[in-house]
Amino acid sequence: MNTDAAVIEASLVKLAERGIELRHGLYERFFAAYPARRADFLCPEATSVRMTDETLQMIHGLASDESWVWPLVAELSYTHRAYGRLPFEEYETFVDLTVTTMADALGVDWGEAAAAAWGRQAERLKAMIAKAQTDWERVLPRG
Ligand code: HEM
């Protein structure tokens, strides 16, 4: 069965087989896009593991129609308010870079099916993050 969940899972298995830690390339690219953000990461060696893994889990969870994704995204959006005002554009970039870093890491093992599946689920994740940010701002507006 060639569902998005199966395709995404196959990419994750390939990544693990190659022994590549996505977070290094992902963070390099993210900080290249937003150099001033580097200072907000007090413990990147630890938090980059969690931030990257949770993004991958959310994308895979969405593809599998898991009901825990929305509560996790809502929580993430709430806890990240502690790091200051993070524009949606930065989340958008982080999710997009997760997919492009994955594509580069897989090289020849990245094909049209992977691009389509990851692209579709990344769009869903970004839409969820946008909704969570808007909802929190509505119920708990910041001055
Ligand atoms: C889907 C996207 C994202 C996910 C799933 C995510 C998830 C996480 C997680 C799980 C942590 C660790 C919390 C902990 O261990 O206590 C974290 C920390 C953090 N995140 Fe994110 N995050 C995302 C996007 C972003 C973006 C776009 C920014 C923008 C700068 C950001 C800024 C931070 C900062 C500043 C920390 C604390 C880092 C530190 O103290 O070293 N996150 N994030």
Short mmCIF file of C-alpha atoms and ligand atoms in Angstrom, two decimals:
data_model
loop_
_atom_site.label_atom_id
_atom_site.label_comp_id
_atom_site.label_asym_id
_atom_site.label_seq_id
_atom_site.Cartn_x
_atom_site.Cartn_y
_atom_site.Cartn_z
CA MET A 1 0.00 0.00 0.00
CA ASN A 2 1.46 3.34 -1.06
CA THR A 3 -0.23 5.62 1.44
CA ASP A 4 1.45 8.81 2.63
CA ALA A 5 2.06 7.11 5.99
CA ALA A 6 3.83 4.16 4.35
CA VAL A 7 5.90 6.41 2.07
CA ILE A 8 6.92 8.65 4.99
CA GLU A 9 7.75 5.65 7.13
CA ALA A 10 9.95 4.25 4.33
CA SER A 11 11.84 7.58 4.15
CA LEU A 12 12.39 7.51 7.92
CA VAL A 13 13.70 3.94 7.77
CA LYS A 14 16.12 4.90 4.95
CA LEU A 15 17.33 7.86 6.99
CA ALA A 16 17.94 5.61 10.00
CA GLU A 17 19.75 3.04 7.83
CA ARG A 18 22.06 5.77 6.57
CA GLY A 19 22.69 6.84 10.15
CA ILE A 20 22.02 10.48 9.35
CA GLU A 21 20.92 12.82 12.13
CA LEU A 22 18.66 15.26 10.34
CA ARG A 23 18.90 17.88 13.06
CA HIS A 24 22.42 19.02 12.17
CA GLY A 25 21.65 20.02 8.58
CA LEU A 26 18.23 21.29 9.56
CA TYR A 27 19.55 23.62 12.27
CA GLU A 28 22.38 24.88 10.06
CA ARG A 29 19.83 25.86 7.44
CA PHE A 30 17.41 27.33 9.95
CA PHE A 31 20.10 29.51 11.55
CA ALA A 32 21.34 30.53 8.09
CA ALA A 33 17.81 31.81 7.40
CA TYR A 34 17.42 33.44 10.87
CA PRO A 35 20.90 34.09 12.31
CA ALA A 36 19.55 36.11 15.25
CA ARG A 37 17.60 33.08 16.49
CA ARG A 38 20.74 31.17 17.45
CA ALA A 39 20.92 33.06 20.75
CA ASP A 40 17.41 31.85 21.75
CA PHE A 41 18.64 28.26 21.84
CA LEU A 42 20.26 27.86 25.22
CA CYS A 43 20.77 24.13 24.94
CA PRO A 44 20.62 23.25 21.22
CA GLU A 45 22.44 19.94 21.64
CA ALA A 46 19.42 18.68 23.62
CA THR A 47 16.53 20.66 22.23
CA SER A 48 17.45 20.14 18.56
CA VAL A 49 16.88 16.41 19.10
CA ARG A 50 13.39 16.99 20.45
CA MET A 51 12.40 19.74 18.04
CA THR A 52 13.43 17.68 15.02
CA ASP A 53 11.96 14.40 16.28
CA GLU A 54 8.64 15.99 17.19
CA THR A 55 8.35 17.62 13.78
CA LEU A 56 8.97 14.27 12.09
CA GLN A 57 6.52 12.54 14.45
CA MET A 58 3.85 15.13 13.73
CA ILE A 59 4.25 14.76 9.97
CA HIS A 60 4.08 10.97 10.24
CA GLY A 61 1.23 11.20 12.76
CA LEU A 62 -0.81 13.40 10.42
CA ALA A 63 -0.28 10.97 7.56
CA SER A 64 -1.57 8.20 9.85
CA ASP A 65 -4.56 10.33 10.96
CA GLU A 66 -3.43 10.13 14.58
CA SER A 67 -5.69 12.09 16.94
CA TRP A 68 -2.79 13.14 19.22
CA VAL A 69 -1.30 15.46 16.62
CA TRP A 70 -3.62 18.41 17.19
CA PRO A 71 -3.22 18.45 21.02
CA LEU A 72 0.57 18.20 20.62
CA VAL A 73 0.62 21.06 18.11
CA ALA A 74 -1.57 23.16 20.41
CA GLU A 75 0.77 22.47 23.34
CA LEU A 76 3.86 23.25 21.24
CA SER A 77 2.35 26.53 20.14
CA TYR A 78 1.54 27.43 23.75
CA THR A 79 4.94 26.49 25.25
CA HIS A 80 6.80 28.32 22.46
CA ARG A 81 5.16 31.57 23.53
CA ALA A 82 7.73 31.46 26.36
CA TYR A 83 10.47 32.00 23.74
CA GLY A 84 9.02 35.32 22.61
CA ARG A 85 7.03 36.18 19.55
CA LEU A 86 7.78 33.53 16.96
CA PRO A 87 6.25 34.58 13.67
CA PHE A 88 4.35 31.87 11.78
CA GLU A 89 6.83 32.36 8.93
CA GLU A 90 9.57 30.82 11.11
CA TYR A 91 7.51 27.72 11.79
CA GLU A 92 6.72 27.53 8.10
CA THR A 93 10.43 27.71 7.27
CA PHE A 94 11.31 25.11 9.92
CA VAL A 95 8.77 22.61 8.58
CA ASP A 96 9.76 23.25 4.94
CA LEU A 97 13.46 22.89 5.81
CA THR A 98 12.70 19.61 7.57
CA VAL A 99 11.38 18.28 4.26
CA THR A 100 14.19 19.71 2.08
CA THR A 101 16.86 18.47 4.50
CA MET A 102 15.24 15.04 4.41
CA ALA A 103 15.18 15.13 0.59
CA ASP A 104 18.88 16.00 0.43
CA ALA A 105 19.78 13.35 3.02
CA LEU A 106 17.97 10.61 1.06
CA GLY A 107 19.37 11.60 -2.33
CA VAL A 108 18.56 8.89 -4.85
CA ASP A 109 16.07 7.32 -2.42
CA TRP A 110 13.93 10.46 -2.56
CA GLY A 111 11.44 10.28 -5.39
CA GLU A 112 8.22 11.85 -6.59
CA ALA A 113 6.10 9.78 -4.21
CA ALA A 114 8.15 10.91 -1.22
CA ALA A 115 8.08 14.54 -2.32
CA ALA A 116 4.29 14.40 -2.72
CA ALA A 117 3.61 12.60 0.60
CA TRP A 118 5.96 14.76 2.68
CA GLY A 119 4.75 17.90 0.92
CA ARG A 120 1.07 17.13 1.58
CA GLN A 121 1.57 16.34 5.26
CA ALA A 122 3.91 19.30 5.80
CA GLU A 123 1.17 21.59 4.45
CA ARG A 124 -1.29 20.06 6.93
CA LEU A 125 1.16 20.57 9.79
CA LYS A 126 1.74 24.21 8.86
CA ALA A 127 -2.01 24.82 8.69
CA MET A 128 -2.40 23.28 12.16
CA ILE A 129 0.38 25.43 13.61
CA ALA A 130 -1.22 28.54 12.08
CA LYS A 131 -4.56 27.59 13.64
CA ALA A 132 -2.99 26.93 17.05
CA GLN A 133 -1.18 30.28 17.01
CA THR A 134 -4.35 32.13 16.01
CA ASP A 135 -6.46 30.31 18.62
CA TRP A 136 -4.01 31.06 21.46
CA GLU A 137 -3.76 34.69 20.43
CA ARG A 138 -7.56 34.91 20.50
CA VAL A 139 -8.09 33.31 23.94
CA LEU A 140 -4.87 34.59 25.56
CA PRO A 141 -3.95 37.78 23.72
CA ARG A 142 -0.60 39.34 24.54
CA GLY A 143 -0.39 43.06 25.01
C1 HEM B 1 7.04 22.10 14.12
C2 HEM B 1 7.95 22.94 14.62
C3 HEM B 1 8.54 22.83 16.01
C4 HEM B 1 8.49 21.83 16.94
C5 HEM B 1 7.81 20.48 16.83
C6 HEM B 1 9.23 22.28 18.11
C7 HEM B 1 9.43 21.55 19.27
C8 HEM B 1 10.25 21.92 20.29
C9 HEM B 1 10.58 21.11 21.44
C10 HEM B 1 10.03 19.71 21.70
C11 HEM B 1 11.43 21.81 22.21
C12 HEM B 1 12.11 21.33 23.49
C13 HEM B 1 11.37 21.75 24.71
C14 HEM B 1 12.05 21.18 25.93
O1 HEM B 1 12.86 20.26 25.83
O2 HEM B 1 11.73 21.71 27.01
C15 HEM B 1 11.65 23.09 21.58
C16 HEM B 1 12.45 24.08 22.08
C17 HEM B 1 12.61 25.33 21.49
N1 HEM B 1 12.04 25.75 20.30
FE1 HEM B 1 10.91 24.66 19.06
N2 HEM B 1 9.70 23.56 17.86
C18 HEM B 1 9.29 23.93 16.59
C19 HEM B 1 9.56 25.11 15.94
C20 HEM B 1 10.27 26.14 16.47
C21 HEM B 1 10.56 27.38 15.77
C22 HEM B 1 10.12 27.74 14.35
C23 HEM B 1 11.29 28.14 16.60
C24 HEM B 1 11.81 29.50 16.27
C25 HEM B 1 12.88 30.02 16.73
C26 HEM B 1 11.47 27.38 17.85
C27 HEM B 1 12.14 27.81 18.98
C28 HEM B 1 12.46 27.04 20.08
C29 HEM B 1 13.34 27.47 21.17
C30 HEM B 1 13.99 28.84 21.28
C31 HEM B 1 13.43 26.39 22.05
C32 HEM B 1 14.27 26.32 23.34
C33 HEM B 1 15.65 25.94 22.91
C34 HEM B 1 16.71 25.86 24.01
O3 HEM B 1 16.49 26.33 25.12
O4 HEM B 1 17.77 25.30 23.68
N3 HEM B 1 10.84 26.17 17.71
N4 HEM B 1 10.92 23.13 20.41
#
